PDB file of C-alpha atoms in Angstrom:
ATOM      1  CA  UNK A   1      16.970  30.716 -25.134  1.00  0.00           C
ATOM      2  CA  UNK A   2      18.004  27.578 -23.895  1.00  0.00           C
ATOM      3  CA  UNK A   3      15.722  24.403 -23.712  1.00  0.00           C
ATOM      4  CA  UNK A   4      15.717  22.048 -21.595  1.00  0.00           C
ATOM      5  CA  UNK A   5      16.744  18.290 -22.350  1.00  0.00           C
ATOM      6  CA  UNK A   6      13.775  16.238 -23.904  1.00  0.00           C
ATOM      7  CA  UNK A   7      13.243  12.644 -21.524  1.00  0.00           C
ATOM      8  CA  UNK A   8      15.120   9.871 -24.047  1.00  0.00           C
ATOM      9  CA  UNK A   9      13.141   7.442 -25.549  1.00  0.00           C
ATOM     10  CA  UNK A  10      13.470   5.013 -22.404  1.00  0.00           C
ATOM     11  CA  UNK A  11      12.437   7.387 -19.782  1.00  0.00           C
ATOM     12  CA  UNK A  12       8.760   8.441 -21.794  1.00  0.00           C
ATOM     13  CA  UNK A  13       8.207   4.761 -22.270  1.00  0.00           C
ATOM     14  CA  UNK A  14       8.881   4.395 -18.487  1.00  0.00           C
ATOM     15  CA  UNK A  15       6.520   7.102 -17.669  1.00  0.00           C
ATOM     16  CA  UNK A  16       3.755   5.833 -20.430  1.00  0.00           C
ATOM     17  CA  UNK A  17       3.927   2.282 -18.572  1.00  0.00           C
ATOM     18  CA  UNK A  18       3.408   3.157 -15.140  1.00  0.00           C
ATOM     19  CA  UNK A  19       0.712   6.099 -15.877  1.00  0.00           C
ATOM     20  CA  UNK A  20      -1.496   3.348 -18.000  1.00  0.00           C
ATOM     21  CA  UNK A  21      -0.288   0.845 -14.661  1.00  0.00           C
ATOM     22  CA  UNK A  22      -2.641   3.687 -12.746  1.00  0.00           C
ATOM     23  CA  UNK A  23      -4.972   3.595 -14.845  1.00  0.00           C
ATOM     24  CA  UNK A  24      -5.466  -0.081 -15.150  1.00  0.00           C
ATOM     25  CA  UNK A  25      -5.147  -0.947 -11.650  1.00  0.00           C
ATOM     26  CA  UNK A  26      -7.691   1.870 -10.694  1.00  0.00           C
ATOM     27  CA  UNK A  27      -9.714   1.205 -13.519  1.00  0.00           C
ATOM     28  CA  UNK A  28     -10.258   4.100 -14.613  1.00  0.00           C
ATOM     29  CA  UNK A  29     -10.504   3.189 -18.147  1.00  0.00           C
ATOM     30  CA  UNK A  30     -13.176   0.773 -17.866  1.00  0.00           C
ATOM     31  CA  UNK A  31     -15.308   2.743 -15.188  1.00  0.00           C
ATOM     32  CA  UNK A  32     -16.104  -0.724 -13.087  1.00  0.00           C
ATOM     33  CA  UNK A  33     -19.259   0.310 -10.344  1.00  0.00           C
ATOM     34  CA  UNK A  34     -18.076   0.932  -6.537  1.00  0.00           C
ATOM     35  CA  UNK A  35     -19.486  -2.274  -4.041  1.00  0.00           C
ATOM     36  CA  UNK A  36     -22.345  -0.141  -2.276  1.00  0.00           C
ATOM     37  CA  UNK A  37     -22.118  -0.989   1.924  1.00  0.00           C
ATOM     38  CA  UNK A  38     -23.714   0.777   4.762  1.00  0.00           C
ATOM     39  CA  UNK A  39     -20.410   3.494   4.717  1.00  0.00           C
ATOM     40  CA  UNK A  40     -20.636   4.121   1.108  1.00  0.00           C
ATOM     41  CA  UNK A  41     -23.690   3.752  -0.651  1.00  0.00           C
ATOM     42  CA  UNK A  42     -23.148   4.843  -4.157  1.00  0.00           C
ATOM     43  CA  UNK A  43     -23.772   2.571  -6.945  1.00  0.00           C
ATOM     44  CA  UNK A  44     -22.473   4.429 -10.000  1.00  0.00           C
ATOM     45  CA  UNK A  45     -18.930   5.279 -10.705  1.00  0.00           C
ATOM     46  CA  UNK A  46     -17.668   9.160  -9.549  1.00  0.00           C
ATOM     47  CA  UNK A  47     -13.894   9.560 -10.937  1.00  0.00           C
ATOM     48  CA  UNK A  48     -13.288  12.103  -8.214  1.00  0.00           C
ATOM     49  CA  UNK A  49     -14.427   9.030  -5.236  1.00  0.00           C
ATOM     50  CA  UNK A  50     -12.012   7.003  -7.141  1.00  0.00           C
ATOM     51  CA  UNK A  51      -8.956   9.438  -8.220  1.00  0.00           C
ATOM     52  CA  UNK A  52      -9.168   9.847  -4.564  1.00  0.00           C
ATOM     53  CA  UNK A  53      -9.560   6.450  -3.160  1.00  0.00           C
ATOM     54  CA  UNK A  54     -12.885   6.707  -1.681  1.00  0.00           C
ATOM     55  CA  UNK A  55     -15.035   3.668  -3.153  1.00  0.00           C
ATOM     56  CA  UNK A  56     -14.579  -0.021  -3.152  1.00  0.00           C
ATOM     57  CA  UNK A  57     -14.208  -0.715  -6.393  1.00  0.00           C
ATOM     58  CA  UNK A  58     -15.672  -3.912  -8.148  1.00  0.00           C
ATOM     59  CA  UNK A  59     -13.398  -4.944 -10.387  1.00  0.00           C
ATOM     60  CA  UNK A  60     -10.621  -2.506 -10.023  1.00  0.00           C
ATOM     61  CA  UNK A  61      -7.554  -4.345  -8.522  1.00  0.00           C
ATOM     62  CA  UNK A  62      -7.002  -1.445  -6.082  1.00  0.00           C
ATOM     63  CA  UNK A  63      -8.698   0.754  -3.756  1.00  0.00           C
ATOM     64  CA  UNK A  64      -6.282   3.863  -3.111  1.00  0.00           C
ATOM     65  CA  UNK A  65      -7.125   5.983  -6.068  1.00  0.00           C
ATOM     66  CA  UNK A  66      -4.512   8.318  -7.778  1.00  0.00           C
ATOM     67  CA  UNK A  67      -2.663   9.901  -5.592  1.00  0.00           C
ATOM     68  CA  UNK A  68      -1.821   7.069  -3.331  1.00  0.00           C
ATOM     69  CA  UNK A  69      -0.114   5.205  -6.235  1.00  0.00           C
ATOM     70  CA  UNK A  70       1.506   8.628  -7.385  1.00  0.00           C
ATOM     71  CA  UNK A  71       3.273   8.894  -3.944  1.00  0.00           C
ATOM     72  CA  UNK A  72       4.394   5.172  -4.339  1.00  0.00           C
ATOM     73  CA  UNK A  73       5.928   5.718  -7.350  1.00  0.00           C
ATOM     74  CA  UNK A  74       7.469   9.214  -5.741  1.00  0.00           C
ATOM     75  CA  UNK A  75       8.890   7.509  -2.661  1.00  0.00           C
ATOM     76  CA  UNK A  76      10.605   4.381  -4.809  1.00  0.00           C
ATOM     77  CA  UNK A  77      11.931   6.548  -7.535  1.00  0.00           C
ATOM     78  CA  UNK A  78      13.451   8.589  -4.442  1.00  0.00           C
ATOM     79  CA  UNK A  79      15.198   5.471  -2.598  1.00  0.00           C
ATOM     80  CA  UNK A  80      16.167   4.237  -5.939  1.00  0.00           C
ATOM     81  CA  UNK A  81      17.969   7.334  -7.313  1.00  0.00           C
ATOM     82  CA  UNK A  82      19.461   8.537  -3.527  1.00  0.00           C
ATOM     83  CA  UNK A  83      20.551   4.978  -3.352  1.00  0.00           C
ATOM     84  CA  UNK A  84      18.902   4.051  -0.065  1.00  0.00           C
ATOM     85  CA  UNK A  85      18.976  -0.098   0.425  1.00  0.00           C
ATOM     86  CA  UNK A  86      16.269  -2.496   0.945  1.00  0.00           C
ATOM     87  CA  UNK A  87      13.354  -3.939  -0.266  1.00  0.00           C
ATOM     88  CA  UNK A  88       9.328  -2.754  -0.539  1.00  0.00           C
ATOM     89  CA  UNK A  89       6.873  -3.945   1.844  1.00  0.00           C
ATOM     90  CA  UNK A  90       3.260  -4.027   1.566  1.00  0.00           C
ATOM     91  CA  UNK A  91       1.119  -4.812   4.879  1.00  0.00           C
ATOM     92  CA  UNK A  92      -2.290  -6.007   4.164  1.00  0.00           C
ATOM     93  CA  UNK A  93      -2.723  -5.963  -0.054  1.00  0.00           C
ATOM     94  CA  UNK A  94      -5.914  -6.655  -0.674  1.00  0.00           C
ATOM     95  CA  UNK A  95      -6.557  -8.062  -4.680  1.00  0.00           C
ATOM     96  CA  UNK A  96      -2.614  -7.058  -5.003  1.00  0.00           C
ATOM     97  CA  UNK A  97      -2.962  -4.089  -6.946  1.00  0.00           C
ATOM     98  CA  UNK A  98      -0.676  -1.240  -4.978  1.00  0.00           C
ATOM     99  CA  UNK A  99       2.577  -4.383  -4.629  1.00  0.00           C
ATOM    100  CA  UNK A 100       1.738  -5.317  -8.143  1.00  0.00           C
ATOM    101  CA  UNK A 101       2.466  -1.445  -8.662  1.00  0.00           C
ATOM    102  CA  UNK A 102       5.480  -1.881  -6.609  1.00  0.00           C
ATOM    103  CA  UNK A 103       6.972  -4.533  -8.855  1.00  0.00           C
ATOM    104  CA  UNK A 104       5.916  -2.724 -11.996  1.00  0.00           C
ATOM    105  CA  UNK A 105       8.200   0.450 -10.836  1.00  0.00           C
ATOM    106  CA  UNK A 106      11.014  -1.530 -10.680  1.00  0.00           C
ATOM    107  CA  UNK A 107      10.724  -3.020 -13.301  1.00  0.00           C
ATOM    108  CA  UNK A 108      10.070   0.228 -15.673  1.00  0.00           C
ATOM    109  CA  UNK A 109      13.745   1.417 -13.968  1.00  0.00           C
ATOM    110  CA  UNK A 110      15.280  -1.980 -14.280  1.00  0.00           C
ATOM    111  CA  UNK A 111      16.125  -2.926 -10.782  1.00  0.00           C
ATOM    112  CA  UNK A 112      17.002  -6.532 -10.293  1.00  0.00           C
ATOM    113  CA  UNK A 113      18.473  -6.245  -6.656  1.00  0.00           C
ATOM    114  CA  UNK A 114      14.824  -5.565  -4.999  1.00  0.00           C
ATOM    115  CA  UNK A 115      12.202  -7.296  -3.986  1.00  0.00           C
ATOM    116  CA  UNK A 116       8.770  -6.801  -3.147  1.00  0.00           C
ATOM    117  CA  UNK A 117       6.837  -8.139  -0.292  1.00  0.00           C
ATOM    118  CA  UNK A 118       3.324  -8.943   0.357  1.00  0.00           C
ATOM    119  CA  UNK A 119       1.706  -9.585   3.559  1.00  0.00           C
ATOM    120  CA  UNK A 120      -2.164 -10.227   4.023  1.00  0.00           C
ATOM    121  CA  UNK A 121      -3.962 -12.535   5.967  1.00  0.00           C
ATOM    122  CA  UNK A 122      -5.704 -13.136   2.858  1.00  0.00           C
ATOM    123  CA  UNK A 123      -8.639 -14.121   4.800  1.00  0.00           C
ATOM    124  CA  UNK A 124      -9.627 -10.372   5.326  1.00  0.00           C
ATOM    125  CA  UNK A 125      -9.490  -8.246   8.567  1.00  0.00           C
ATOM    126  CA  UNK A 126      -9.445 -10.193  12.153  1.00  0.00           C
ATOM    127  CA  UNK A 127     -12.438 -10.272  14.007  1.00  0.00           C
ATOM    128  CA  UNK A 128     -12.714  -7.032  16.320  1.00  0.00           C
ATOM    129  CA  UNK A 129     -13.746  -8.563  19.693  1.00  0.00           C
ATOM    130  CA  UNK A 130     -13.592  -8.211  23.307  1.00  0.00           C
ATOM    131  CA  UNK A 131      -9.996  -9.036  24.037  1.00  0.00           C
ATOM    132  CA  UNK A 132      -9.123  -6.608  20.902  1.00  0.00           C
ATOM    133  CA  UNK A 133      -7.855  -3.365  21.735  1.00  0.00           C
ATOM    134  CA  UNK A 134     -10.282  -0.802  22.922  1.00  0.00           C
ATOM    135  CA  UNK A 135      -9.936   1.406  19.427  1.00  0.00           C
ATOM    136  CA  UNK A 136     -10.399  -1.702  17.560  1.00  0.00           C
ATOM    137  CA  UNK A 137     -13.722  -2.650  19.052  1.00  0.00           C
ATOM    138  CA  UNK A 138     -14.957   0.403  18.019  1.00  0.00           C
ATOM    139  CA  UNK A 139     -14.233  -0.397  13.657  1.00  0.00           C
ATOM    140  CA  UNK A 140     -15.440  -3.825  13.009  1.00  0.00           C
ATOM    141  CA  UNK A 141     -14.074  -3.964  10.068  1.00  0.00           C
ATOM    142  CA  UNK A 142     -13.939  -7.998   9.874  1.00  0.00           C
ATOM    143  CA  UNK A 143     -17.933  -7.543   8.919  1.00  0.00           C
ATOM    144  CA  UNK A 144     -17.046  -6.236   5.774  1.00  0.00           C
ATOM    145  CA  UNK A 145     -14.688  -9.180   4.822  1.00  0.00           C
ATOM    146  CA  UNK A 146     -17.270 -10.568   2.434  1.00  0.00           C
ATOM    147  CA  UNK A 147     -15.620  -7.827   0.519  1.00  0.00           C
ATOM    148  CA  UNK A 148     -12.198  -7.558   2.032  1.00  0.00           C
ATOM    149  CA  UNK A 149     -10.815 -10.988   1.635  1.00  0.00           C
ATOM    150  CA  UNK A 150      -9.141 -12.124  -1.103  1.00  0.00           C
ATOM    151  CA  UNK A 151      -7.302 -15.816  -1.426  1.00  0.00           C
ATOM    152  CA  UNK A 152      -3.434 -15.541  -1.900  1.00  0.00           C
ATOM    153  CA  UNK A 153      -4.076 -17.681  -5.575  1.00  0.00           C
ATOM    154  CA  UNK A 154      -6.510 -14.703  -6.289  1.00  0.00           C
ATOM    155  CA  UNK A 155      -3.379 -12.215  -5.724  1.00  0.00           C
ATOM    156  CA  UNK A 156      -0.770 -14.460  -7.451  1.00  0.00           C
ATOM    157  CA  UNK A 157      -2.696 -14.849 -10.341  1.00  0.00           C
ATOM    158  CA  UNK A 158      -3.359 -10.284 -10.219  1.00  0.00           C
ATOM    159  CA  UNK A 159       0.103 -10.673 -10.096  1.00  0.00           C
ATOM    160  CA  UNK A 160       0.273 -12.782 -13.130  1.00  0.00           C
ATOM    161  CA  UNK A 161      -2.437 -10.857 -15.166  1.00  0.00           C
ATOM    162  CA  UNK A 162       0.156  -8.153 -15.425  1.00  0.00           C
ATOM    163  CA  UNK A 163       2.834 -10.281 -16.419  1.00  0.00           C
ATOM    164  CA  UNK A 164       5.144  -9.684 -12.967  1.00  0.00           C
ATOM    165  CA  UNK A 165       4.890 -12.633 -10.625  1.00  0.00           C
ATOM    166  CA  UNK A 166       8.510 -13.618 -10.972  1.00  0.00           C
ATOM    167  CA  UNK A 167      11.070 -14.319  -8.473  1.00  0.00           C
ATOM    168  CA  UNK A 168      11.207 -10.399  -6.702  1.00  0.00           C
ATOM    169  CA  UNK A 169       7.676 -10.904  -5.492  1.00  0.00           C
ATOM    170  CA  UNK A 170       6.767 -12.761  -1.910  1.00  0.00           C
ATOM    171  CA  UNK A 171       4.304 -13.209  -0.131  1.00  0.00           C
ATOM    172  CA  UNK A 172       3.940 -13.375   3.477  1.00  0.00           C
ATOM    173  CA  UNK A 173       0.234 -15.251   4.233  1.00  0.00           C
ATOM    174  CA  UNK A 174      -1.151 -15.269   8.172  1.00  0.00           C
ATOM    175  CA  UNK A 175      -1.988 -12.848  10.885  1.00  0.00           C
ATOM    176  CA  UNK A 176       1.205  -9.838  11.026  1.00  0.00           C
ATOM    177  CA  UNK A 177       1.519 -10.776  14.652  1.00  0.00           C
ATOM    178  CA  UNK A 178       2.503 -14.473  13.549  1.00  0.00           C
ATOM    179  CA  UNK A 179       4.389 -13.803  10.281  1.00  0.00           C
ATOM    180  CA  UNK A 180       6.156 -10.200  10.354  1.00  0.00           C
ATOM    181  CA  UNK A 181       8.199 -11.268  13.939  1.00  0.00           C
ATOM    182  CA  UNK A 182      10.319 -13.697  11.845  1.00  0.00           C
ATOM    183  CA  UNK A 183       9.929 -12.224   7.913  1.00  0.00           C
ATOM    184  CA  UNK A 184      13.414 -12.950   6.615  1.00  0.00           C
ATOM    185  CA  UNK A 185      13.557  -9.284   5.114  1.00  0.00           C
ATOM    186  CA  UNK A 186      16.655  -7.701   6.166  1.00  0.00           C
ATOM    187  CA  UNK A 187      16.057  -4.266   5.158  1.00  0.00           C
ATOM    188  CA  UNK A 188      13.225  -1.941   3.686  1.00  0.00           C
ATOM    189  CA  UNK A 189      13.260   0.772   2.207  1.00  0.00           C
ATOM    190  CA  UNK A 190       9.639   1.547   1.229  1.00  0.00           C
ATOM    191  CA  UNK A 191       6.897   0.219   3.909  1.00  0.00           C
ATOM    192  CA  UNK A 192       3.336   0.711   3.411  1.00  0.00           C
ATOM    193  CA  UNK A 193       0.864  -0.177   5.729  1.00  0.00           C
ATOM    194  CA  UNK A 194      -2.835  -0.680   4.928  1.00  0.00           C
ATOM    195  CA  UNK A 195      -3.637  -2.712   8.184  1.00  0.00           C
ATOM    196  CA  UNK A 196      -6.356  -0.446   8.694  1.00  0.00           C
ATOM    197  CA  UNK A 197      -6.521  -0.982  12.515  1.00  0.00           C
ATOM    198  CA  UNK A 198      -4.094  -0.787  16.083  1.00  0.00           C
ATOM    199  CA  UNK A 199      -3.451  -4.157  16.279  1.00  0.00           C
ATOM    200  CA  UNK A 200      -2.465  -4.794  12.913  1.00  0.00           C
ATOM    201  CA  UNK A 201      -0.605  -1.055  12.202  1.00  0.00           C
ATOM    202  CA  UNK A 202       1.226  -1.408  15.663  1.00  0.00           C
ATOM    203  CA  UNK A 203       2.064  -5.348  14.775  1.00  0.00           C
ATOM    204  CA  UNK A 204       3.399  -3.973  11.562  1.00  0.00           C
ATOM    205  CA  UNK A 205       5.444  -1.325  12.742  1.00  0.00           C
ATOM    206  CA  UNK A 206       6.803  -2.925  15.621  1.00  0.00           C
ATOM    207  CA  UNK A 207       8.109  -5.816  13.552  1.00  0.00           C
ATOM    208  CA  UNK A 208       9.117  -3.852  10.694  1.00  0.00           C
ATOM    209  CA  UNK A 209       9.960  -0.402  11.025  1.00  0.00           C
ATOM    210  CA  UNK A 210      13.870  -1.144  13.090  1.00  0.00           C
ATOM    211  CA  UNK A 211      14.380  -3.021   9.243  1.00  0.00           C
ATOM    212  CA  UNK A 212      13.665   0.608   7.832  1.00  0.00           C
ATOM    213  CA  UNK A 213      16.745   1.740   6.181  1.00  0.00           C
ATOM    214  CA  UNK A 214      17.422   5.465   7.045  1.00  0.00           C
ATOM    215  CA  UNK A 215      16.188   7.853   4.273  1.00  0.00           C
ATOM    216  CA  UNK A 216      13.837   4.992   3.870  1.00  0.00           C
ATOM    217  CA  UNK A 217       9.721   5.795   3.619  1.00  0.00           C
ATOM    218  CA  UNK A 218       6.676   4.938   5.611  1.00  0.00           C
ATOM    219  CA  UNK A 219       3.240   5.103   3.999  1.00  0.00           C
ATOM    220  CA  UNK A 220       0.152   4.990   6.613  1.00  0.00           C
ATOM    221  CA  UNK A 221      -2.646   4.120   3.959  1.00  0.00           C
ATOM    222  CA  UNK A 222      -5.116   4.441   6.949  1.00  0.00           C
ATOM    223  CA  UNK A 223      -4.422   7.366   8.614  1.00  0.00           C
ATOM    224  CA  UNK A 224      -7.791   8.411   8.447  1.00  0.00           C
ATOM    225  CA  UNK A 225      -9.266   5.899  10.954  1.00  0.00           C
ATOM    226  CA  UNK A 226      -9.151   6.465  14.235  1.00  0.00           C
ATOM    227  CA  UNK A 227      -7.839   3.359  15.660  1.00  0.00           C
ATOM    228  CA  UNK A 228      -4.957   3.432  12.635  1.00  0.00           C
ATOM    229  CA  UNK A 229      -4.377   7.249  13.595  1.00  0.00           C
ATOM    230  CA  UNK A 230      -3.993   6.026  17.050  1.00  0.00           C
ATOM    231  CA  UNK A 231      -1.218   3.163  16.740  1.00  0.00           C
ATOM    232  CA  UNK A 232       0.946   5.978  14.405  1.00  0.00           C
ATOM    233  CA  UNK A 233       1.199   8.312  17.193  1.00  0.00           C
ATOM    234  CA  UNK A 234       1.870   6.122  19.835  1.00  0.00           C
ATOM    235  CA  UNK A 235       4.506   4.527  18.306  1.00  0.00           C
ATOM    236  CA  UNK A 236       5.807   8.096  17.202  1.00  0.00           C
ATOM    237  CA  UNK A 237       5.703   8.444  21.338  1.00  0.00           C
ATOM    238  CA  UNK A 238       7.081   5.422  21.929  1.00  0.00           C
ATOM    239  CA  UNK A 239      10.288   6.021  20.011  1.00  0.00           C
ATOM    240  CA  UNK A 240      10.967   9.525  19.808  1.00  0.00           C
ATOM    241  CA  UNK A 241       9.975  10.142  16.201  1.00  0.00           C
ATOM    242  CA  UNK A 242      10.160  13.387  15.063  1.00  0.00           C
ATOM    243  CA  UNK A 243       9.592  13.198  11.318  1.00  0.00           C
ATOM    244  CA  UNK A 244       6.505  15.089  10.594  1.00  0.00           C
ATOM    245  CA  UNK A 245       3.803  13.211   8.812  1.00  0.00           C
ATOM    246  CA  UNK A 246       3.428  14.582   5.270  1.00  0.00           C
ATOM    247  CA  UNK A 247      -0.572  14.387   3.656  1.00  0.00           C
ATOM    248  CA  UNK A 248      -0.854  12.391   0.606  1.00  0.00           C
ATOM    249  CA  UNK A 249      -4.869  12.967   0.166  1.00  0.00           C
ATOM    250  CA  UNK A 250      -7.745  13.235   2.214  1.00  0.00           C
ATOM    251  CA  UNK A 251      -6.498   9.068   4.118  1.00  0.00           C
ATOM    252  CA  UNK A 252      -3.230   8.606   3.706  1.00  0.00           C
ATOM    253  CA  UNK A 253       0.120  10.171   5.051  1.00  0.00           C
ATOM    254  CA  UNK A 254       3.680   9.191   5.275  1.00  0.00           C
ATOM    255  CA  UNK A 255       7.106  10.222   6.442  1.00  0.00           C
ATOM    256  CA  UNK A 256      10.769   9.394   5.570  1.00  0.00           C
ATOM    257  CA  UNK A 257      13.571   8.471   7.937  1.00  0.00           C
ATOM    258  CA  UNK A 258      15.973  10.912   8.674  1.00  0.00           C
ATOM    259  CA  UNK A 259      19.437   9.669   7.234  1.00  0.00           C
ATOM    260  CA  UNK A 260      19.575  10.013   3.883  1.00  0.00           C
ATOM    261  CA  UNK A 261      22.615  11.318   1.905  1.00  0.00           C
TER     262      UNK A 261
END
């Protein structure tokens, strides 16, 4: 019988970093309480609701449970071993915790060449009014950004916490139809969006999905939400894209750019 290899010594250290990362940055270790609102009412913590992303978590530095962050880590260990170029984006981060993942993988598999990008208003979701598009009127999300906002020195100093605000982490701060037009990122090769609505998904992947290197990734954290659902498959329309969409859990999907290899 013939075994296979054991992982060296490197590669289970890797894998014991970024699994405690999870665990940490979902606190699941610590068991912080969900924030009750009018959508989700529960007070105690359920590690199914968070494994799965579906509370707002108190303390917890990130919202989109397990599997989210396991498909992360999937799609940057893919670009990084097939050798597809460019950097990881991150539309709308919240405390930080899903970039701060981001820099954490590359860091467990030693990539210098990389860099990670953050872009938030950091003053929460836009207001949802009458000039908004018609989808977006219906989620007014902005009411909830008692909650959703979170200062950029709140995220740099997440970022710190963990020991990985160095120089291959930056931050984009404003509205994605003022800053993602003229980001100076030349190519991607992991972008996740977690705009939650049209406006700010279509912004996002009009600005930044012709960077997309090919065999690159797109993560739609929001895919759940009608307006969000909406803005993927026009733009899909819009440009002809075939790529099916591929379920990550019970929110999120994403796809990869043909190309690769």
């Amino acid at each position: 019988m013939t075994l296979a290899p054991s992982p060296s010594a490197q590669q289970l250290g890797n894998d014991l970093y970024l699994d405690l990362m999870k665990r940490i940055l979902t606190n699941t270790i610590y068991r912080d309480p969900p924030i009750p609102s009018r959508m989700r009412p529960e007070s105690e913590f359920d590690d199914t609701r968070r494994a799965t992303g579906q509370d707002w978590p108190s303390v917890a530095h990130t919202m989109v449970g397990r599997a989210r962050l396991d498909n992360v880590q999937e799609c940057i260990a893919t670009v990084i071993g097939d050798g597809i170029p460019g950097d990881l984006v991150e539309t709308g981060v919240w405390r930080g915790g899903t970039a701060i993942f981001m820099r954490a993988i590359l860091r467990a598999y030693g990539v210098t060449d990389r860099l990670v990008w953050a872009a938030d208003s950091f003053e929460g979701m836009p207001v949802s009014g009458p000039d908004s598009h018609p989808s977006d009127q219906q989620t007014p999300l902005h009411l909830a950004n008692g909650v959703l906002a979170v200062s950029l020195d709140t995220v740099r100093a997440n970022f710190e916490a963990y020991g990985l605000l160095d120089e291959q982490v930056r931050f984009l701060p404003g509205w994605f139809r003022d800053t993602l037009p003229t980001a100076p990122i030349e190519r991607i090769a992991v972008l996740r969006l977690d705009g939650d609505l049209y406006e700010s998904t279509m912004d996002a992947l009009n600005s930044l999905y012709p960077k997309v290197s090919p065999g690159g990734f797109v993560i739609i954290d929001d895919y759940m939400i009608p307006a969000c659902q909406e803005a993927v498959h026009d733009f899909h329309t819009a440009h002809g894209i075939t790529a099916p969409l591929i379920k990550i859990d019970q929110d999120a999907v994403f796809w990869r750019l043909p190309g690769a290899g």
